[in-house]
Tab-separated table of C-alpha atoms and ligand atoms in Angstrom:
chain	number	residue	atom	x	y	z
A	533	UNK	CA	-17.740	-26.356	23.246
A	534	UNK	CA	-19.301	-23.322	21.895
A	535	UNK	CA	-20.890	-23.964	18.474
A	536	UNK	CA	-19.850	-20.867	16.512
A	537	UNK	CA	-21.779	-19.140	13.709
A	538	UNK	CA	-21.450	-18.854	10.073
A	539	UNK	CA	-19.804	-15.219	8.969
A	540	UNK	CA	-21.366	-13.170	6.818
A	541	UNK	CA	-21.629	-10.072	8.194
A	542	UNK	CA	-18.591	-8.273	9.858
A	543	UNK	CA	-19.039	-4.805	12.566
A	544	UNK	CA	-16.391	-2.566	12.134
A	545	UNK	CA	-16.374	0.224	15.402
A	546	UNK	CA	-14.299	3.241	13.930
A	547	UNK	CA	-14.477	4.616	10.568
A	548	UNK	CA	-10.515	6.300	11.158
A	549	UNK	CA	-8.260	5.602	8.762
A	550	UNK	CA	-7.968	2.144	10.094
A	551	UNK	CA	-11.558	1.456	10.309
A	552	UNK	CA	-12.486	2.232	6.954
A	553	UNK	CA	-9.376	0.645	5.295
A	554	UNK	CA	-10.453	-2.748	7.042
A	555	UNK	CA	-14.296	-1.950	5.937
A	556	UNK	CA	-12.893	-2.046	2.405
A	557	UNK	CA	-11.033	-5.582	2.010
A	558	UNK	CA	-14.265	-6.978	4.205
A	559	UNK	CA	-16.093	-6.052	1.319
A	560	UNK	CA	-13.808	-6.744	-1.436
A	561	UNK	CA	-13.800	-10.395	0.475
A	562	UNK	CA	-17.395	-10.702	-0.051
A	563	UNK	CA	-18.679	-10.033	3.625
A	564	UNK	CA	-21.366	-7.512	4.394
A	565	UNK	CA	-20.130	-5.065	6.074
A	566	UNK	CA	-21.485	-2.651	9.076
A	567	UNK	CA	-19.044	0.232	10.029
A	568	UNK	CA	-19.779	2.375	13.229
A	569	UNK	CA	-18.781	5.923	14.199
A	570	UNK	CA	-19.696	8.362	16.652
A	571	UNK	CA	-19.191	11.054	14.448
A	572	UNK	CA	-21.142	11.668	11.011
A	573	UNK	CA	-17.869	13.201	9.473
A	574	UNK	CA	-15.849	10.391	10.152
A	575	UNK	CA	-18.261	8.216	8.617
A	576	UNK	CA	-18.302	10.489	5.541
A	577	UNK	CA	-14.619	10.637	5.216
A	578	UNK	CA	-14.781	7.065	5.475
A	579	UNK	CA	-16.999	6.319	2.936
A	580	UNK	CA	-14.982	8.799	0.278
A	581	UNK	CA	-11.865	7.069	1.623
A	582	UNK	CA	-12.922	3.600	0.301
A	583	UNK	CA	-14.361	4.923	-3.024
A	584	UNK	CA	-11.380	6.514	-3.875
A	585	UNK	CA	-9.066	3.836	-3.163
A	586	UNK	CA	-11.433	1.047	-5.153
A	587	UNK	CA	-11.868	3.667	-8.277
A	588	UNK	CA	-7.716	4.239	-7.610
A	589	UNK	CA	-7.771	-0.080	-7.784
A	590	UNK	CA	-9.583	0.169	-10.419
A	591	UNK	CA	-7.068	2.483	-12.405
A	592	UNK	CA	-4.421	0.611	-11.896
A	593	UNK	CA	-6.462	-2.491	-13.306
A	594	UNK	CA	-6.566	-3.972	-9.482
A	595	UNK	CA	-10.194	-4.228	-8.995
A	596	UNK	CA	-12.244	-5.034	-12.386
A	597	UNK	CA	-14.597	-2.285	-13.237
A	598	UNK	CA	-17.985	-3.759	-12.807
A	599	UNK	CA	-17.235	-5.280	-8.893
A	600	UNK	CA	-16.979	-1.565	-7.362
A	601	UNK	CA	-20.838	-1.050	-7.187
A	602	UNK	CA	-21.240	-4.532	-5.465
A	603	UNK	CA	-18.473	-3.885	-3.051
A	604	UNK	CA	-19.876	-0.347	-2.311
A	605	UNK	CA	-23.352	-1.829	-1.625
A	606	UNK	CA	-22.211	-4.320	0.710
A	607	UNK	CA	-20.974	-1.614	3.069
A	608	UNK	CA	-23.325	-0.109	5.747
A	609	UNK	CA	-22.411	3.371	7.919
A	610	UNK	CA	-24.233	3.703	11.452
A	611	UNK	CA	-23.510	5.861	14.337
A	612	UNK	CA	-25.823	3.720	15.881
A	613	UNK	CA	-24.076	0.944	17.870
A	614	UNK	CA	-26.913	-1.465	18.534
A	615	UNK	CA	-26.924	-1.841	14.639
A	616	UNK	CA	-24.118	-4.000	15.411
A	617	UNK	CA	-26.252	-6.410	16.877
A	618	UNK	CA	-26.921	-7.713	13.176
A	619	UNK	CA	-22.982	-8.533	13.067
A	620	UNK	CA	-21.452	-12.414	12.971
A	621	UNK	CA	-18.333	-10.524	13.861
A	622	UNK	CA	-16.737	-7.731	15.638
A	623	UNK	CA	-13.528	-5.497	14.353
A	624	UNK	CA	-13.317	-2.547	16.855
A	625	UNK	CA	-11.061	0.071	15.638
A	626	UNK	CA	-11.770	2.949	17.325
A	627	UNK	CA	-9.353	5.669	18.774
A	628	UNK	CA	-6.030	4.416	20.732
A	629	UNK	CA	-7.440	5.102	24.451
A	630	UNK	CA	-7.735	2.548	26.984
A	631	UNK	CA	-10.884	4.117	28.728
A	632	UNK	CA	-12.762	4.164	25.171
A	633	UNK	CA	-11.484	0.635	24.709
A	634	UNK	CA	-12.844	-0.553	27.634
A	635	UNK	CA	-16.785	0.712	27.716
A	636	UNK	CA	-16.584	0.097	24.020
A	637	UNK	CA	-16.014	-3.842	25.007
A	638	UNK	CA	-18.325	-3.824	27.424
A	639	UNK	CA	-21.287	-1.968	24.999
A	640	UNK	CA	-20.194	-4.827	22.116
A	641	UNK	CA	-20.870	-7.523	24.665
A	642	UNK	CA	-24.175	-6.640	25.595
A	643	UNK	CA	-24.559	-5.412	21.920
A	644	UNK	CA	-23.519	-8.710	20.316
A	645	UNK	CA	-25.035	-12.294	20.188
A	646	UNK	CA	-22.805	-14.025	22.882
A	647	UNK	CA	-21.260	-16.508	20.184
A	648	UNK	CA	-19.560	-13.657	18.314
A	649	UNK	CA	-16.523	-13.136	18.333
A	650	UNK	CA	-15.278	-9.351	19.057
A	651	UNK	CA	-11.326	-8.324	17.883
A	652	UNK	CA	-9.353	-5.073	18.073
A	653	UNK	CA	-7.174	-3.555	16.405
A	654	UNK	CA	-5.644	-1.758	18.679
A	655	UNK	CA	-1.159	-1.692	18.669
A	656	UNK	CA	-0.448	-1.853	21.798
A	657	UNK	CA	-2.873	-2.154	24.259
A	658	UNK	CA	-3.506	-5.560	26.439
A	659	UNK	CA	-6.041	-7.430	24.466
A	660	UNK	CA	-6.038	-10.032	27.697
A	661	UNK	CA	-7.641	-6.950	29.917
A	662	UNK	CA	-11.027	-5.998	27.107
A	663	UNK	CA	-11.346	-9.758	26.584
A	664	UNK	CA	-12.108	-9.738	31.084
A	665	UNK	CA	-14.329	-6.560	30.447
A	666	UNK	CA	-16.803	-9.487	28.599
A	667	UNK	CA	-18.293	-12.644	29.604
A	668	UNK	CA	-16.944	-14.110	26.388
A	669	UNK	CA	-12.952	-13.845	27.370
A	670	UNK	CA	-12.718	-17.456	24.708
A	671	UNK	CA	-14.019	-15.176	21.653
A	672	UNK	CA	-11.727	-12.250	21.955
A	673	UNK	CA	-8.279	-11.478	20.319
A	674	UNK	CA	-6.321	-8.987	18.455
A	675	UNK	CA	-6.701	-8.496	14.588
A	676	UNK	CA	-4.152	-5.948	13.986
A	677	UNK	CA	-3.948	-4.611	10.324
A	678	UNK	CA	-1.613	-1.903	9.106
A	679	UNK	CA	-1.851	1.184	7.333
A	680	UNK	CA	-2.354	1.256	4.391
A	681	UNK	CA	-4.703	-1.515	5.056
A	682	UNK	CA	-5.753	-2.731	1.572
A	683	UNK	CA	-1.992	-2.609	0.163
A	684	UNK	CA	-0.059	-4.294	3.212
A	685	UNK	CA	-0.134	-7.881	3.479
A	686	UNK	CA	0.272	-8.884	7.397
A	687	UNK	CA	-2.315	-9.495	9.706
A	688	UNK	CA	-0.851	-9.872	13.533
A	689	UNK	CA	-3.398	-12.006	15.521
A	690	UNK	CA	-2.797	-11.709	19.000
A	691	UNK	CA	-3.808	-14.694	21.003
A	692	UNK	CA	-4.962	-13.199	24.709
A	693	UNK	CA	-4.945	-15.505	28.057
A	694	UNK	CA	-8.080	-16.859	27.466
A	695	UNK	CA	-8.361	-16.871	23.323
A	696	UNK	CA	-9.424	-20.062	22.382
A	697	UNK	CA	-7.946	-22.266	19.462
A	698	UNK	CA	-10.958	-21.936	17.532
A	699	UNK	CA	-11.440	-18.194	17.798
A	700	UNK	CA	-7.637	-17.896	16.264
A	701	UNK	CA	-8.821	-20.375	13.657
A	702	UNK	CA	-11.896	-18.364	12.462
A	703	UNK	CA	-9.505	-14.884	12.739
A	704	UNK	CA	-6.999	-16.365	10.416
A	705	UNK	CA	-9.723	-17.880	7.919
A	706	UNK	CA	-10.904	-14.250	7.797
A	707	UNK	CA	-7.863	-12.561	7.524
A	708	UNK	CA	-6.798	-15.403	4.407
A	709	UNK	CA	-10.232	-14.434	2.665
A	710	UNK	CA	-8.926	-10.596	2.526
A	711	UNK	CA	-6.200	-11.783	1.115
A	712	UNK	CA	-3.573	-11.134	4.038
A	713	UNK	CA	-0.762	-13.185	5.509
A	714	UNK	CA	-1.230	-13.978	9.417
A	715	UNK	CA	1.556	-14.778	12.506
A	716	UNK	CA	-0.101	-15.347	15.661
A	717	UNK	CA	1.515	-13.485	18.764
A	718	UNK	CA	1.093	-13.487	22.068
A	719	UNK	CA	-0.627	-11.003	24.226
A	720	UNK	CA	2.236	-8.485	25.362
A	721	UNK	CA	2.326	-4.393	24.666
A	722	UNK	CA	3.108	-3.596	21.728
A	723	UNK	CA	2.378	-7.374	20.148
A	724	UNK	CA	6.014	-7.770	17.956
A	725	UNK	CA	5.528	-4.903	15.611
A	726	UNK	CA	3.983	-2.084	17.300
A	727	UNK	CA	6.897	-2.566	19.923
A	728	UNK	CA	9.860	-2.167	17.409
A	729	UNK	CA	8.037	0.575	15.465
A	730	UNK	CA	7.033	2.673	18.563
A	731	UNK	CA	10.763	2.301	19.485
A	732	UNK	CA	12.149	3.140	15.727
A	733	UNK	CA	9.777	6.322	15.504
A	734	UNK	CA	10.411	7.833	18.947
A	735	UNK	CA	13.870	7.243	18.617
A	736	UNK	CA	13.872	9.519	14.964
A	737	UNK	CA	11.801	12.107	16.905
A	738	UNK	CA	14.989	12.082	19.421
A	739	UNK	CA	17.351	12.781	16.596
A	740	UNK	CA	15.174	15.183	15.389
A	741	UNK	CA	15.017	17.750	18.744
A	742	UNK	CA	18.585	17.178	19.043
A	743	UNK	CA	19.114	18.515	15.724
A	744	UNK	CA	21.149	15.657	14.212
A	745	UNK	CA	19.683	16.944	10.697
A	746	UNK	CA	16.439	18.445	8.963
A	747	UNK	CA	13.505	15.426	8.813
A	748	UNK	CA	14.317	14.930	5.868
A	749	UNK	CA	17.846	13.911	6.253
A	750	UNK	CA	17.249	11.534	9.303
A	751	UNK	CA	14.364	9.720	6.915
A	752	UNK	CA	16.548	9.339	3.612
A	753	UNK	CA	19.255	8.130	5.931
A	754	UNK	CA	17.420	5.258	7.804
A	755	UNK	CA	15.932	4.374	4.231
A	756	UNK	CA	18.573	4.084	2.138
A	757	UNK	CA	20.909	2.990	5.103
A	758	UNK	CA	18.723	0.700	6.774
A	759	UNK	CA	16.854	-0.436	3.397
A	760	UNK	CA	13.412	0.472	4.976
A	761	UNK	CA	10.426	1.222	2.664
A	762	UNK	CA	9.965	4.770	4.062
A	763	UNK	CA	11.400	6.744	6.929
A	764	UNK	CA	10.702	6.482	10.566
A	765	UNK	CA	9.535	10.151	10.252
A	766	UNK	CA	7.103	9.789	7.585
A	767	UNK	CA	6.038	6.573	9.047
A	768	UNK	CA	4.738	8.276	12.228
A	769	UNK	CA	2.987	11.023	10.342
A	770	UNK	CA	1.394	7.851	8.674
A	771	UNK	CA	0.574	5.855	11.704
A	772	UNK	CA	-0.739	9.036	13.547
A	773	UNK	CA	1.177	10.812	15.853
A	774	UNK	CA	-1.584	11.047	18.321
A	775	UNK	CA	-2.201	6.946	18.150
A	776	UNK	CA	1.803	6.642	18.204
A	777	UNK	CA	1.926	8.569	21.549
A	778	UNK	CA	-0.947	6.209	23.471
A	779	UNK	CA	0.984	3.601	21.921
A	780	UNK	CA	4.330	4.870	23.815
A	781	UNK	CA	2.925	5.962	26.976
A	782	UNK	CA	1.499	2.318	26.958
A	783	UNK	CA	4.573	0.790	26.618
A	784	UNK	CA	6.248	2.823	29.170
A	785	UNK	CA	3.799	2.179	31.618
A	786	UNK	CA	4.256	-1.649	30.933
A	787	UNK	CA	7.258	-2.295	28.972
A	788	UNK	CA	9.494	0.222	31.113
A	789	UNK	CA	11.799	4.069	30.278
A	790	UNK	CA	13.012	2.596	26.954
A	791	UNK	CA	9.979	3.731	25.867
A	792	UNK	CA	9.207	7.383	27.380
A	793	UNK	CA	8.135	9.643	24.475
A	794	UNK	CA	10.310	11.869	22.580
A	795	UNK	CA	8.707	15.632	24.643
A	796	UNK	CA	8.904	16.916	21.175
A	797	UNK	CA	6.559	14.460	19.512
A	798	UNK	CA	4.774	15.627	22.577
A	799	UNK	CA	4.432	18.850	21.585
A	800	UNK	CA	3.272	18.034	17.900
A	801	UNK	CA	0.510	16.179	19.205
A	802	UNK	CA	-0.346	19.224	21.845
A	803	UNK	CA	-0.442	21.149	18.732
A	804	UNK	CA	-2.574	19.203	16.885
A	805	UNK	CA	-0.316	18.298	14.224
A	806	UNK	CA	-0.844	14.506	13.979
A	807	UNK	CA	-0.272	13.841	11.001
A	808	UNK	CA	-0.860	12.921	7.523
A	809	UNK	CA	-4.588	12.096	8.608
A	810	UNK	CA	-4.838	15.967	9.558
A	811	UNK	CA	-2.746	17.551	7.140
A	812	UNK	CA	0.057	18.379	9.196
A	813	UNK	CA	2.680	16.594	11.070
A	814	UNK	CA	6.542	16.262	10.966
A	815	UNK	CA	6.033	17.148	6.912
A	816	UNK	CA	3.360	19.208	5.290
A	817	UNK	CA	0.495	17.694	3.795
A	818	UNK	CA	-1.634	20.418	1.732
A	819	UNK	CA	-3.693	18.493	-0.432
A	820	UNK	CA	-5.457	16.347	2.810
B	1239	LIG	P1	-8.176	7.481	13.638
B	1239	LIG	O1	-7.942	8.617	14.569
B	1239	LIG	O2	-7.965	7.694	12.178
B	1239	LIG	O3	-9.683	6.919	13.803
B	1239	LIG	C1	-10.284	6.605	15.024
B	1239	LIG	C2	-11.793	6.647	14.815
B	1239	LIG	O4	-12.444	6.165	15.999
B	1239	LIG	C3	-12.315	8.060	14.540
B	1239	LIG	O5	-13.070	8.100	13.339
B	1239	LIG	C4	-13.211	8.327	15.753
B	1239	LIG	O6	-14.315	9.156	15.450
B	1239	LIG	C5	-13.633	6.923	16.130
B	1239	LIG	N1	-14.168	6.814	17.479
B	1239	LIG	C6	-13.787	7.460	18.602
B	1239	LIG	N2	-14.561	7.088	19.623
B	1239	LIG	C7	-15.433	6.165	19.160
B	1239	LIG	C8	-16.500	5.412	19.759
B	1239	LIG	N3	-16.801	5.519	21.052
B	1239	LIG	N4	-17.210	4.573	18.974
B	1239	LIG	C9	-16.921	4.455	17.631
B	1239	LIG	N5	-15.932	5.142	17.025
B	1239	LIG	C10	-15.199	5.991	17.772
B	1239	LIG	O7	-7.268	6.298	14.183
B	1239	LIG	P2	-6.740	4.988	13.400
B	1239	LIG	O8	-5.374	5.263	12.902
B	1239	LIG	O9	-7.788	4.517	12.471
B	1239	LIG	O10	-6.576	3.976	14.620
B	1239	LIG	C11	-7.665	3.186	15.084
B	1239	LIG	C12	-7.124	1.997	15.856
B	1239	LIG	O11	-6.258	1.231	14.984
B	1239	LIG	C13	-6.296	2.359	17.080
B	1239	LIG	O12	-6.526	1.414	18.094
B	1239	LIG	C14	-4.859	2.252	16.550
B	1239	LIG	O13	-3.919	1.998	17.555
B	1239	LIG	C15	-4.998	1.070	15.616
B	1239	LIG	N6	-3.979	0.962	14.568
B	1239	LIG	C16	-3.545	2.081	13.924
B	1239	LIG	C17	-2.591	1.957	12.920
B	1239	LIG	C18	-2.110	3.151	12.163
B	1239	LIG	O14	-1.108	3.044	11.433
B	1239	LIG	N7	-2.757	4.296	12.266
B	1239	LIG	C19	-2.094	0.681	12.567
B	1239	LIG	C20	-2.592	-0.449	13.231
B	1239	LIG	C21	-3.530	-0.294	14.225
């Protein structure tokens, strides 16, 4: 039985949109907070990401005033990754590749003491395969978050071959303290909401090249029609449409053709139009 440690500090790898969205209810829970990025804009962006959303909080009379300078100081931006050897646990949220994935779980495990316990948030990638890249297999799981991250509620945990009780314990503790409802899943692409969103999204984007109506349309249909909160459109432009393509391509590979990406969602992400994170995706986005 591994005696684990106390958590007070969490390491977030990725300041993204994800990233810094989790950095923010860490630190509204009270944790310090260490977020890592291999690029100094992204950690910038980051940074004005979460003030704006706490002074936003604080607008709406969410967050009380006088917290947002504590919260603020209890976050930390590196593009060092050793600094994350100061971390009780690991959040890695970095970009939706498998190849980064993997030598970024192999750096945390030599980075990290080897009672910490290292998650990811990625959608749809097997969470069974980083956990083998480590010599800590017990410690690992998924902590899946979704975008926005400090308005929606869930928290998918994704219990891998080897995740132990315990670890799933701690992850849920965590994810109750920032104030988020949990299901645990288990380790298969696309978890159980990645997998129907993926499908949902690519699916529009098939509509869409075959002209079945302008963007708009196909959105306001699916919404009011289906009763969803937004469209599948303006969902992917949301998610990312560069993240939303790994995410497909994964599920093809393991999941089977069902899943083959729309070639026109293709071709936004050749173009660079990935979404609302960029500016430009399906829609326009001129203020970002
Ligand atoms: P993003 O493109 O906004 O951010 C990714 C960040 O990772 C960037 O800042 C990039 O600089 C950083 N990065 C790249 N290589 C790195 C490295 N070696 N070390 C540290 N940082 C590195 O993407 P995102 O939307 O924040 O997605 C991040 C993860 O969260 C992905 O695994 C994605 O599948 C998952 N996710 C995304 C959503 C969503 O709606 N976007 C929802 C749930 C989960």
């Amino acid at each position: 039985m591994v005696f684990l440690r106390e958590i007070s500090t969490i390491g977030i790898v990725g300041a993204g949109q994800m990233g810094n969205g989790i950095a923010q209810v860490a630190a509204q829970a009270g944790y310090q907070v260490i977020v890592q990025d291999v690029f100094p804009e992204a950690l910038n962006k980051g940074h004005a990401n979460i003030e704006k959303n706490l002074l936003k909080g604080v607008q709406l009379g969410k967050i009380p005033s006088e917290t947002v300078k504590a919260i603020l100081g209890r976050l930390m931006f590196t593009l060092n990754i050793s600094e994350l050897a100061d971390a009780d646990f690991i959040i890695e949220s970095a970009t939706e590749d498998p190849e980064l994935k993997a030598e970024l779980f192999r750096r945390l495990d030599q980075e990290t003491a080897p009672d910490v316990i290292i998650t990811t948030n990625t959608s749809s990638q097997s969470v069974t395969r980083l956990a083998g890249l480590t010599k800590r297999p017990g410690l690992v799981a998924g902590m899946h978050f979704f975008n926005p991250v400090h308005i929606m509620k869930l928290v998918e945990i994704i219990d891998a071959l080897e995740t132990t009780p315990e670890t799933l314990q701690i992850i849920t503790d965590i994810a109750k303290k920032m104030g988020k409802e949990t299901v645990i899943i288990k380790d298969m692409p696309g978890f159980a909401t990645s997998r129907i969103s993926a499908m949902l999204g690519n699916e529009a984007f098939y509509m869409l090249m075959d002209g079945l109506g302008t963007p708009e349309d196909i959105d306001k249909a699916l919404k009011l029609g289906l009763n969803l909160p937004m469209g599948p459109l303006e969902l992917g432009d949301l998610v990312g449409l560069d993240t939303r393509l790994k995410v497909l391509e994964n599920m093809q590979q393991n999941l089977g053709e069902r899943f083959r990406p729309c070639p026109l969602m293709r071709k936004y992400v050749e173009a660079g139009r990935y979404g609302k994170k960029v500016g430009k995706g399906v829609y326009d986005y001129p203020d970002k």
